[in-house]
Coordinates of C-alpha atoms in Angstrom, one line a residue:
M211 CA 3.2 40.5 15.5
A212 CA 3.1 42.6 18.6
P213 CA 4.3 41.0 21.9
G214 CA 1.6 38.9 23.6
Q215 CA -0.8 39.1 20.6
R216 CA -3.0 36.1 20.0
T217 CA -2.8 34.5 16.6
W218 CA -4.0 31.4 14.8
W219 CA -0.8 29.5 15.1
K220 CA -0.7 29.8 18.9
D221 CA -4.1 28.3 19.5
G222 CA -4.0 25.7 16.6
T223 CA -2.9 22.1 16.6
V224 CA -0.4 21.0 14.0
Y225 CA -0.3 17.5 12.4
Q226 CA 2.9 16.5 10.7
I227 CA 2.9 14.4 7.6
W228 CA 5.9 12.4 6.3
P229 CA 4.7 12.1 2.7
A230 CA 6.6 8.9 1.7
S231 CA 4.9 7.0 4.5
Y232 CA 1.5 8.6 4.8
K233 CA -0.9 7.4 2.1
D234 CA -0.3 6.0 -1.4
S235 CA -3.0 6.6 -3.9
N236 CA -1.6 4.9 -7.0
G237 CA -0.1 1.6 -5.8
D238 CA 3.6 2.5 -6.4
G239 CA 4.4 1.9 -2.7
I240 CA 5.2 5.6 -2.0
G241 CA 2.9 8.1 -0.3
D242 CA 1.8 11.0 -2.4
I243 CA -0.2 14.3 -2.5
H244 CA -3.4 12.7 -3.7
G245 CA -3.1 10.3 -0.7
I246 CA -2.9 13.3 1.6
I247 CA -5.9 15.0 0.1
S248 CA -7.9 11.8 0.5
T249 CA -7.5 12.0 4.3
L250 CA -8.1 15.7 4.9
D251 CA -11.6 15.0 6.2
Y252 CA -10.2 12.5 8.7
L253 CA -7.7 15.1 10.0
K254 CA -10.4 17.8 10.2
D255 CA -12.6 15.5 12.2
L256 CA -9.7 14.6 14.5
G257 CA -9.4 18.3 15.4
I258 CA -6.4 19.4 13.4
D259 CA -6.0 23.0 12.5
I260 CA -2.7 23.1 10.6
I261 CA -1.0 20.5 8.5
W262 CA 2.8 20.4 8.2
V263 CA 4.1 18.4 5.2
S264 CA 7.7 17.3 5.3
P265 CA 9.8 18.0 2.1
M266 CA 8.0 17.2 -1.1
Y267 CA 10.4 19.2 -3.4
D268 CA 12.2 17.5 -6.3
S269 CA 15.1 15.5 -4.9
P270 CA 17.3 12.5 -5.5
Q271 CA 16.2 11.3 -2.1
I272 CA 19.6 10.6 -0.6
D273 CA 18.2 11.9 2.7
M274 CA 14.5 11.5 2.1
G275 CA 13.9 14.8 0.5
Y276 CA 16.2 17.0 2.6
D277 CA 18.5 17.1 -0.4
I278 CA 16.6 19.4 -2.7
S279 CA 17.5 19.7 -6.3
N280 CA 14.8 22.2 -7.2
Y281 CA 12.7 24.2 -4.7
E282 CA 10.1 25.1 -7.3
E283 CA 9.2 21.5 -8.4
I284 CA 7.7 18.5 -6.6
Y285 CA 9.3 15.1 -6.4
P286 CA 7.4 13.3 -9.2
P287 CA 6.4 10.2 -7.2
Y288 CA 4.6 12.6 -4.8
G289 CA 2.9 14.5 -7.6
S290 CA 3.2 17.9 -9.3
V291 CA 3.2 21.6 -8.5
S292 CA -0.5 21.6 -9.6
D293 CA -1.2 18.8 -7.1
A294 CA 0.5 20.9 -4.4
E295 CA -1.7 23.8 -5.3
N296 CA -4.8 21.6 -5.0
L297 CA -3.6 20.5 -1.6
I298 CA -3.3 24.1 -0.5
K299 CA -6.8 24.8 -1.7
A300 CA -8.3 21.7 -0.2
C301 CA -6.8 22.6 3.2
H302 CA -8.1 26.1 3.0
D303 CA -11.5 25.0 1.9
R304 CA -11.8 23.0 5.1
G305 CA -10.7 25.9 7.3
M306 CA -7.2 24.3 7.8
R307 CA -3.8 25.9 7.2
L308 CA -0.9 24.2 5.4
I309 CA 2.8 24.7 6.0
F310 CA 5.8 23.2 4.2
D311 CA 9.3 22.3 5.3
L312 CA 11.9 24.9 4.5
V313 CA 15.4 23.4 3.9
I314 CA 17.8 26.2 3.2
N315 CA 21.0 25.3 5.1
H316 CA 22.0 23.0 2.2
T317 CA 20.8 21.8 -1.2
S318 CA 21.3 18.6 -3.2
N319 CA 24.6 18.4 -5.1
L320 CA 22.3 18.0 -8.2
H321 CA 20.8 21.5 -7.7
S322 CA 21.6 23.7 -10.6
W323 CA 23.1 26.2 -8.2
F324 CA 25.7 23.7 -7.0
K325 CA 26.4 22.4 -10.5
D326 CA 27.3 26.0 -11.5
S327 CA 29.2 26.6 -8.3
R328 CA 31.5 23.5 -8.7
S329 CA 32.0 24.1 -12.5
S330 CA 34.7 26.7 -12.0
K331 CA 36.3 28.8 -9.3
D332 CA 35.4 31.8 -11.5
N333 CA 31.7 31.0 -11.7
P334 CA 29.4 33.7 -10.3
K335 CA 27.8 31.1 -8.0
R336 CA 31.1 29.8 -6.7
D337 CA 30.6 31.6 -3.4
W338 CA 27.0 30.4 -3.0
Y339 CA 28.5 27.3 -1.3
I340 CA 31.4 27.0 1.1
W341 CA 34.7 26.1 -0.6
R342 CA 38.1 25.8 1.0
P343 CA 41.5 24.7 -0.2
A344 CA 43.1 21.5 1.2
K345 CA 45.5 21.3 4.0
Y346 CA 48.6 19.1 3.9
D347 CA 50.4 17.2 6.6
S348 CA 54.2 17.0 6.9
R349 CA 54.3 14.1 4.4
G350 CA 52.3 16.0 1.8
K351 CA 49.0 14.0 2.4
R352 CA 45.9 16.0 1.5
L353 CA 43.6 16.7 4.4
P354 CA 40.2 18.5 4.8
P355 CA 40.2 22.1 6.0
N356 CA 39.3 21.0 9.5
N357 CA 38.4 17.9 11.6
W358 CA 34.6 18.4 11.7
R359 CA 32.5 15.2 11.5
A360 CA 29.3 15.3 9.4
H361 CA 26.1 14.4 11.1
F362 CA 25.9 11.1 9.3
G363 CA 29.5 10.2 9.8
G364 CA 32.9 10.8 8.0
S365 CA 34.4 14.2 7.3
A366 CA 32.1 17.2 6.8
W367 CA 34.2 18.2 3.8
E368 CA 34.2 16.6 0.3
W369 CA 37.0 16.9 -2.2
D370 CA 36.0 18.1 -5.6
E371 CA 38.4 16.9 -8.2
T372 CA 37.3 19.3 -10.9
S373 CA 37.9 22.6 -9.0
Q374 CA 40.6 21.2 -6.7
E375 CA 38.9 22.4 -3.4
Y376 CA 36.8 21.0 -0.6
Y377 CA 33.2 21.9 -0.1
L378 CA 31.4 21.8 3.3
H379 CA 28.5 19.4 4.0
L380 CA 27.3 19.1 7.6
F381 CA 25.1 16.2 6.5
C382 CA 25.7 13.9 3.5
P383 CA 28.3 14.6 0.8
E384 CA 25.3 15.0 -1.5
Q385 CA 24.0 17.9 0.6
P386 CA 26.5 20.8 0.2
D387 CA 26.0 23.6 2.6
L388 CA 24.9 27.0 1.2
N389 CA 27.0 29.9 1.9
W390 CA 24.8 32.5 3.8
E391 CA 27.7 34.9 3.8
S392 CA 26.9 35.5 0.1
E393 CA 24.1 38.2 -0.3
S394 CA 23.3 37.0 -3.8
A395 CA 22.8 33.4 -2.5
R396 CA 20.6 34.6 0.3
N397 CA 18.4 36.6 -2.1
A398 CA 18.1 33.6 -4.4
I399 CA 17.0 31.4 -1.4
Y400 CA 14.4 34.0 -0.4
E401 CA 13.0 34.1 -3.9
S402 CA 13.0 30.4 -4.9
A403 CA 12.5 28.6 -1.6
V404 CA 10.4 31.0 0.4
K405 CA 8.5 33.5 -1.6
F406 CA 7.6 31.0 -4.4
W407 CA 5.5 28.9 -2.1
L408 CA 4.1 31.8 0.1
D409 CA 2.7 33.3 -3.1
K410 CA 0.9 30.0 -3.8
G411 CA -0.8 30.2 -0.5
V412 CA 1.3 28.1 1.9
D413 CA 0.8 29.4 5.4
G414 CA 4.4 29.1 6.6
F415 CA 7.3 26.8 7.2
R416 CA 9.0 24.5 9.6
V417 CA 12.5 25.7 9.1
D418 CA 15.1 22.9 9.0
T419 CA 18.4 23.4 11.0
V420 CA 17.6 27.0 11.5
N421 CA 20.6 27.8 13.6
M422 CA 23.3 26.5 11.2
Y423 CA 23.3 29.2 8.5
S424 CA 26.0 31.3 10.1
K425 CA 29.2 29.2 10.7
G426 CA 31.8 32.0 10.8
T427 CA 34.5 32.1 8.2
T428 CA 37.6 30.6 10.0
F429 CA 36.4 27.0 10.5
P430 CA 38.7 26.0 13.4
D431 CA 39.2 22.4 14.4
G432 CA 36.7 20.9 16.9
R433 CA 37.9 19.6 20.3
I434 CA 38.5 15.8 20.5
T435 CA 35.5 14.0 22.0
D436 CA 35.9 10.7 20.1
S437 CA 39.6 9.6 20.3
N438 CA 38.8 6.7 18.0
N439 CA 37.8 9.0 15.1
E440 CA 39.9 11.5 13.2
Y441 CA 36.7 13.6 12.7
Q442 CA 35.0 15.2 15.6
F443 CA 31.3 16.3 16.0
A444 CA 31.5 20.1 16.7
P445 CA 28.0 21.6 16.8
Y446 CA 29.2 24.4 19.1
L447 CA 31.3 25.7 16.1
F448 CA 28.6 25.5 13.4
C449 CA 25.4 26.3 15.4
N450 CA 24.3 29.8 16.5
G451 CA 27.1 31.6 14.6
P452 CA 27.9 35.3 14.7
R453 CA 25.5 36.4 11.9
M454 CA 22.6 34.0 12.7
H455 CA 20.2 36.6 14.0
E456 CA 21.1 39.1 11.3
F457 CA 20.2 36.5 8.6
L458 CA 16.9 35.6 10.2
S459 CA 16.0 39.2 10.7
E460 CA 16.8 39.9 7.0
M461 CA 14.7 37.0 5.8
N462 CA 11.8 38.2 7.9
E463 CA 12.1 41.8 6.7
K464 CA 12.5 40.9 3.1
V465 CA 9.9 38.1 2.8
L466 CA 8.1 36.7 5.8
S467 CA 6.8 39.9 7.3
H468 CA 4.7 40.5 4.1
Y469 CA 2.6 37.4 4.7
D470 CA 0.3 36.1 7.5
C471 CA 2.5 33.0 8.1
M472 CA 4.1 31.0 10.9
T473 CA 7.7 29.7 11.2
I474 CA 8.9 26.9 13.5
G475 CA 12.7 26.7 13.7
E476 CA 14.5 23.4 14.3
L477 CA 16.9 24.6 17.0
P478 CA 19.4 21.9 18.1
H479 CA 22.4 22.4 20.4
T480 CA 21.0 25.6 22.1
P481 CA 20.8 24.7 25.8
K482 CA 20.6 28.2 27.3
T483 CA 17.0 29.6 27.6
A484 CA 18.2 33.1 27.0
D485 CA 19.7 32.0 23.6
V486 CA 16.4 30.4 22.7
I487 CA 14.4 33.5 23.5
R488 CA 16.5 35.6 21.1
Y489 CA 15.1 33.4 18.2
V490 CA 11.5 33.6 19.2
S491 CA 11.0 37.0 20.8
A492 CA 8.0 38.7 19.1
E493 CA 9.9 42.0 19.2
K494 CA 12.9 40.6 17.4
R495 CA 10.7 39.2 14.5
E496 CA 12.8 36.2 13.6
L497 CA 10.8 33.0 14.2
S498 CA 7.3 32.3 15.6
M499 CA 8.6 29.4 17.7
V500 CA 11.3 26.7 17.8
F501 CA 11.6 23.0 18.5
Q502 CA 13.9 22.5 21.4
F503 CA 15.4 19.0 21.4
D504 CA 16.2 18.4 25.0
V505 CA 13.2 16.1 25.6
V506 CA 13.7 14.0 22.5
D507 CA 17.4 13.8 23.0
L508 CA 17.0 12.0 26.3
G509 CA 18.7 8.6 26.2
Q510 CA 20.8 9.4 23.2
G511 CA 24.6 9.1 23.5
P512 CA 26.7 12.3 23.6
V513 CA 29.0 11.2 20.8
F514 CA 26.9 8.7 18.8
K515 CA 23.2 8.9 19.5
F516 CA 22.7 5.1 19.2
E517 CA 25.0 4.5 22.2
I518 CA 22.0 4.6 24.6
V519 CA 22.3 6.3 28.0
P520 CA 19.5 5.4 30.5
F521 CA 17.5 8.4 31.8
K522 CA 15.0 8.9 34.7
L523 CA 11.6 10.5 34.9
T524 CA 13.2 13.3 36.8
D525 CA 15.4 14.1 33.8
L526 CA 12.3 14.5 31.7
K527 CA 10.6 16.5 34.3
R528 CA 13.5 19.0 34.6
I529 CA 13.4 19.6 30.9
I530 CA 9.6 20.1 30.8
D531 CA 9.8 22.4 33.8
R532 CA 12.4 24.6 32.1
F533 CA 10.8 25.0 28.8
Q534 CA 7.2 25.4 30.0
H535 CA 8.5 28.6 31.7
L536 CA 9.9 30.0 28.4
I537 CA 6.9 32.4 28.1
D538 CA 7.0 33.6 31.7
D539 CA 7.6 37.4 31.6
T540 CA 8.8 37.3 28.0
D541 CA 7.4 37.9 24.6
A542 CA 8.5 34.4 23.5
W543 CA 6.4 31.4 22.4
C544 CA 7.0 27.7 22.7
T545 CA 6.1 24.3 21.3
A546 CA 4.6 21.1 22.8
F547 CA 5.7 17.9 21.1
L548 CA 7.1 14.4 21.7
E549 CA 7.4 13.0 18.1
N550 CA 8.5 14.0 14.6
H551 CA 10.1 12.4 11.6
D552 CA 13.5 12.3 13.3
Q553 CA 12.4 10.7 16.6
A554 CA 11.4 7.4 17.9
R555 CA 7.8 6.8 19.1
S556 CA 6.9 8.5 22.4
I557 CA 5.0 5.5 23.9
S558 CA 8.1 3.3 23.5
R559 CA 10.5 6.0 24.7
Y560 CA 8.7 7.6 27.7
A561 CA 6.1 5.1 28.8
S562 CA 5.5 1.4 27.9
D563 CA 4.8 -0.3 24.6
L564 CA 4.0 -3.6 26.2
P565 CA 0.6 -4.9 25.0
Q566 CA -1.1 -4.4 28.4
H567 CA 0.2 -0.9 28.8
R568 CA 0.4 0.5 25.2
I569 CA -3.2 2.0 25.1
P570 CA -3.1 3.7 28.5
S571 CA 0.4 5.0 27.8
G572 CA -0.7 6.6 24.6
K573 CA -3.7 8.2 26.2
M574 CA -1.6 9.4 29.2
L575 CA 0.9 11.1 27.0
A576 CA -1.9 12.6 25.0
L577 CA -3.3 14.2 28.1
M578 CA 0.1 15.5 29.0
L579 CA 0.6 17.1 25.6
I580 CA -2.8 18.8 25.3
T581 CA -2.3 20.5 28.7
M582 CA 1.1 21.9 27.8
T583 CA 1.7 25.6 27.1
G584 CA 2.6 26.4 23.5
T585 CA 1.6 25.3 20.0
L586 CA 0.7 21.6 20.0
F587 CA 2.3 19.3 17.4
L588 CA 1.1 15.8 16.6
Y589 CA 3.0 13.4 14.3
Q590 CA 1.3 10.9 11.9
G591 CA 0.4 7.7 13.6
Q592 CA 0.9 9.2 17.1
E593 CA -2.9 9.6 17.3
I594 CA -3.4 5.8 17.0
G595 CA -0.6 5.0 19.5
T596 CA 2.0 3.8 17.0
I597 CA 5.1 2.3 18.7
N598 CA 8.7 1.6 17.7
C599 CA 9.8 -1.0 15.2
P600 CA 9.9 -4.5 16.6
E601 CA 13.0 -5.5 18.6
E602 CA 13.4 -8.5 16.3
W603 CA 14.1 -6.3 13.2
K604 CA 17.4 -7.1 11.6
A605 CA 20.0 -4.5 10.7
E606 CA 19.1 -4.7 7.0
Y607 CA 15.5 -3.7 7.7
Y608 CA 16.5 -0.2 8.6
Q609 CA 16.8 2.3 5.7
D610 CA 17.6 5.7 7.2
I611 CA 21.0 6.9 6.0
E612 CA 22.0 7.8 9.6
A613 CA 21.3 4.2 10.8
V614 CA 22.8 2.6 7.6
N615 CA 26.1 4.6 8.0
Y616 CA 26.3 3.9 11.8
I617 CA 25.9 0.1 11.1
A618 CA 28.6 0.3 8.5
M619 CA 30.9 2.1 10.9
I620 CA 30.3 -0.5 13.6
K621 CA 31.1 -3.3 11.2
S622 CA 34.2 -1.6 10.1
R623 CA 35.5 -0.9 13.6
H624 CA 34.4 -4.3 15.0
P625 CA 34.5 -6.8 12.1
G626 CA 32.8 -10.1 13.0
D627 CA 31.7 -8.9 16.4
A628 CA 28.1 -10.0 16.6
S629 CA 27.6 -8.7 20.1
T630 CA 28.6 -5.1 19.3
L631 CA 26.5 -5.2 16.1
A632 CA 23.5 -6.4 18.1
K633 CA 24.0 -3.5 20.6
A634 CA 24.1 -1.1 17.7
V635 CA 20.9 -2.4 16.1
S636 CA 19.3 -2.2 19.6
G637 CA 20.2 1.4 19.8
I638 CA 18.7 2.1 16.4
Q639 CA 15.5 0.3 17.4
Q640 CA 15.2 2.5 20.5
V641 CA 16.0 6.0 19.0
G642 CA 16.4 5.6 15.3
R643 CA 14.5 7.8 12.8
D644 CA 13.0 4.8 10.9
N645 CA 10.7 4.3 13.9
A646 CA 8.8 7.4 12.7
R647 CA 9.0 6.6 9.0
T648 CA 7.3 3.2 8.7
P649 CA 3.9 3.5 6.8
V650 CA 0.8 4.7 8.5
Q651 CA -1.6 1.8 9.0
W652 CA -5.0 2.7 7.9
D653 CA -6.6 -0.7 8.3
D654 CA -5.6 -4.4 8.9
S655 CA -5.4 -5.3 5.2
P656 CA -2.1 -6.2 3.6
H657 CA 0.5 -3.4 4.1
G658 CA -1.9 -1.7 6.5
G659 CA -4.0 -0.1 3.8
F660 CA -1.1 2.2 3.1
T661 CA -0.7 0.9 -0.5
T662 CA -2.0 -1.7 -2.9
G663 CA 1.5 -2.2 -4.1
T664 CA 4.8 -3.1 -2.4
P665 CA 5.6 -0.5 0.3
W666 CA 8.9 1.2 0.2
M667 CA 9.4 0.3 3.9
R668 CA 7.8 -2.5 5.8
P669 CA 4.9 -1.8 8.1
H670 CA 4.7 -3.5 11.6
H671 CA 2.2 -4.2 14.4
P672 CA -0.9 -4.5 12.1
E673 CA -3.2 -4.4 15.1
I674 CA -2.5 -0.7 15.5
N675 CA -4.6 0.9 12.7
V676 CA -7.0 3.7 12.1
K677 CA -10.0 1.7 10.9
Q678 CA -10.1 -0.5 14.0
Q679 CA -9.8 2.5 16.3
L680 CA -12.4 4.8 14.6
G681 CA -15.2 2.7 15.9
D682 CA -13.7 1.9 19.3
P683 CA -14.7 4.3 22.1
G684 CA -11.8 3.0 24.2
S685 CA -9.1 3.5 21.5
V686 CA -6.1 5.9 21.6
L687 CA -7.6 7.6 18.5
T688 CA -10.9 8.3 20.1
F689 CA -9.1 9.6 23.2
W690 CA -6.9 11.9 21.1
K691 CA -10.0 13.3 19.4
K692 CA -11.6 13.9 22.7
M693 CA -8.5 15.6 24.1
L694 CA -8.1 17.9 21.1
Q695 CA -11.6 19.1 21.5
M696 CA -11.0 19.6 25.2
R697 CA -7.9 21.7 24.4
K698 CA -10.0 23.9 22.1
E699 CA -12.6 24.4 24.9
H700 CA -9.9 25.2 27.5
V701 CA -7.3 26.8 25.1
D702 CA -6.6 29.8 27.5
V703 CA -5.4 27.6 30.4
F704 CA -3.9 24.8 28.4
A705 CA -2.1 26.6 25.6
H706 CA -1.5 30.0 27.4
G707 CA -1.6 29.2 31.1
S708 CA 1.3 29.4 33.5
F709 CA 2.9 26.1 34.6
E710 CA 3.9 25.0 38.0
M711 CA 5.3 21.5 38.8
F712 CA 5.1 19.7 42.1
D713 CA 6.8 16.8 43.7
K714 CA 9.7 17.3 41.3
E715 CA 11.9 14.4 42.6
N716 CA 9.2 11.8 42.3
E717 CA 10.4 9.1 39.8
Q718 CA 7.0 7.6 39.3
S719 CA 4.6 10.4 38.5
L720 CA 4.4 14.0 37.1
T721 CA 2.1 16.5 38.8
Y722 CA 1.6 20.1 37.7
T723 CA -1.0 22.9 37.6
K724 CA -1.9 25.1 34.7
M725 CA -3.3 28.5 35.6
F726 CA -4.9 31.3 33.5
E727 CA -6.6 34.2 35.2
G728 CA -9.3 32.6 37.4
T729 CA -8.9 29.0 36.1
T730 CA -6.6 26.4 37.6
V731 CA -6.3 22.8 36.3
L732 CA -4.4 20.0 38.2
V733 CA -2.8 17.3 36.0
A734 CA -1.4 14.1 37.4
L735 CA 0.4 11.5 35.3
S736 CA 1.7 8.1 36.2
F737 CA 4.8 6.8 34.3
V738 CA 5.1 3.4 35.9
D739 CA 3.3 0.0 35.9
T740 CA 2.2 0.1 39.5
E741 CA -0.4 2.1 41.4
Q742 CA 0.8 5.5 42.7
A743 CA -0.6 7.9 45.3
L744 CA -2.3 10.9 43.8
H745 CA -0.3 13.9 44.8
V746 CA -2.3 17.0 45.6
P747 CA -0.3 20.3 46.1
D748 CA -0.1 21.8 49.5
G749 CA -2.8 24.3 50.2
V750 CA -5.3 22.4 48.0
D751 CA -8.1 20.4 49.7
R752 CA -9.3 17.4 47.9
D753 CA -12.9 18.6 48.1
Q754 CA -11.8 21.5 45.9
L755 CA -11.1 19.1 43.0
R756 CA -13.6 18.7 40.3
F757 CA -13.0 15.8 38.0
L758 CA -12.3 16.7 34.4
V759 CA -10.9 13.7 32.6
S760 CA -8.9 10.4 33.0
N761 CA -7.7 7.8 30.5
F762 CA -9.4 5.2 32.8
E763 CA -13.1 4.5 33.2
D764 CA -12.9 3.8 36.9
V765 CA -10.8 6.2 39.0
D766 CA -9.7 6.1 42.6
D767 CA -9.6 9.5 44.2
E768 CA -6.5 8.6 46.2
K769 CA -4.5 6.7 43.6
L770 CA -3.4 6.7 40.0
A771 CA -3.6 3.4 38.0
P772 CA -0.5 2.3 36.0
Y773 CA 0.1 4.9 33.2
E774 CA -3.0 6.8 34.2
G775 CA -3.4 10.4 33.3
R776 CA -6.0 12.5 35.2
A777 CA -7.0 16.2 35.3
Y778 CA -9.1 18.2 37.7
T779 CA -10.2 21.8 37.9
I780 CA -9.5 23.3 41.2
R781 CA -12.3 25.4 42.8
S782 CA -11.1 28.5 44.5

């Protein structure tokens, strides 16, 4: 794509589906492809252009499908390859696009590639994964090749008794990392994971852990950041490695460039804007766009994410201000999002999920997102104002492996310490991934209409459901539908406009303008439960303001109501 060129994936709105929790069609308690197909008209009516489905490939489900045992098959409870083909056609028949998750940093340890690789040091696929011999201390104790900690705890290396070497797994032991240094491995990935689905009509991919493929070949120890742990989290050593851009350019040249498709890279641990732009420069032809995690990482602890660190509105504003300028004088593109399958719910994190504020908070954040530059992403349940799991939930209610492992570590380090365990569970309730993975509530029937059977994970807050909001003109769902239509009508200024923030040190409200050619829109958002003065930028007279939208029926020209979002066009 030429620099600056307009394309469908820049102007479109993407809706992410987590298949296990979306819609169950057969009563087994797990969402499935037929369930997704049954709701496509709902999504089309909402204003969705592109659907992103999280991993549906065959998998033992150690990490909810991010441990893939066969890229060319579907996890049977979700359906079949034929069902996936029907989903592709059903989306295209409605004028919508469909993208899949692309998970190619690692596979399942049950993938045939890894079974071959671990079978013998002489197997042709041995170098398709990352194997290293053990180290030994002065007493002869066997040690891993380095001190890296896996994302979900413990060493990032697993000993294989059969071949007498360690293999690398940045996530679970059941998720061995592929060795991108091997050209034959890369070619197999391109053929089986990428080209196979593009040839079936998939319109692109969200690319998991896209900056972890190149890890170098020396694997030095990480610096000590957790003195209580023998293993250290070292993303600066396994992200953005020396051949990362070479690998992505090759994948684009060999496969992606031959299709009209979009790619969205998951790009953690990349704080410098210049480094981000290298991945998304149109001229470089690596990725269409990336997810930057600075916004959703707010409040997470630097060593363990569940050790909550309070943040201020100005922290959020500084991040928004930085990344809304990503496209200024560049050929880059950006994303606008607050939720996904790995993040807690945005109302609970950035506004207020108290009953009296939940609805205006959901609407205010909707207005913020639809006026942001970049491709807009909406996560299932976000459109009805879904909030975090209840504070009363017990430790055993959480099922995500990251949370389960963290609780186990806390219990091991602090046996019998109820206070420390309660603090850990509170951290999980605030930022844990299970907040995004509870079933979508389609109505107020048992299990929220998600299933007629027993759901794999418990629902919560039954009053927040699709059916109730469809007929309510004051609902979060109705407001989202209105906002998505407004974004389409003003796509130039909202999706492509330049961004300027005002009153940057204000801890109560966020005010900015969006400008495109002769159009200027002023957006003012309250993030507190008290009235706030409406800030108008210097040089703008109030009589120049033409009311565009608010999430409140009655507006005060001088003030913002608690959690109000309002937009004006500015007459020149």
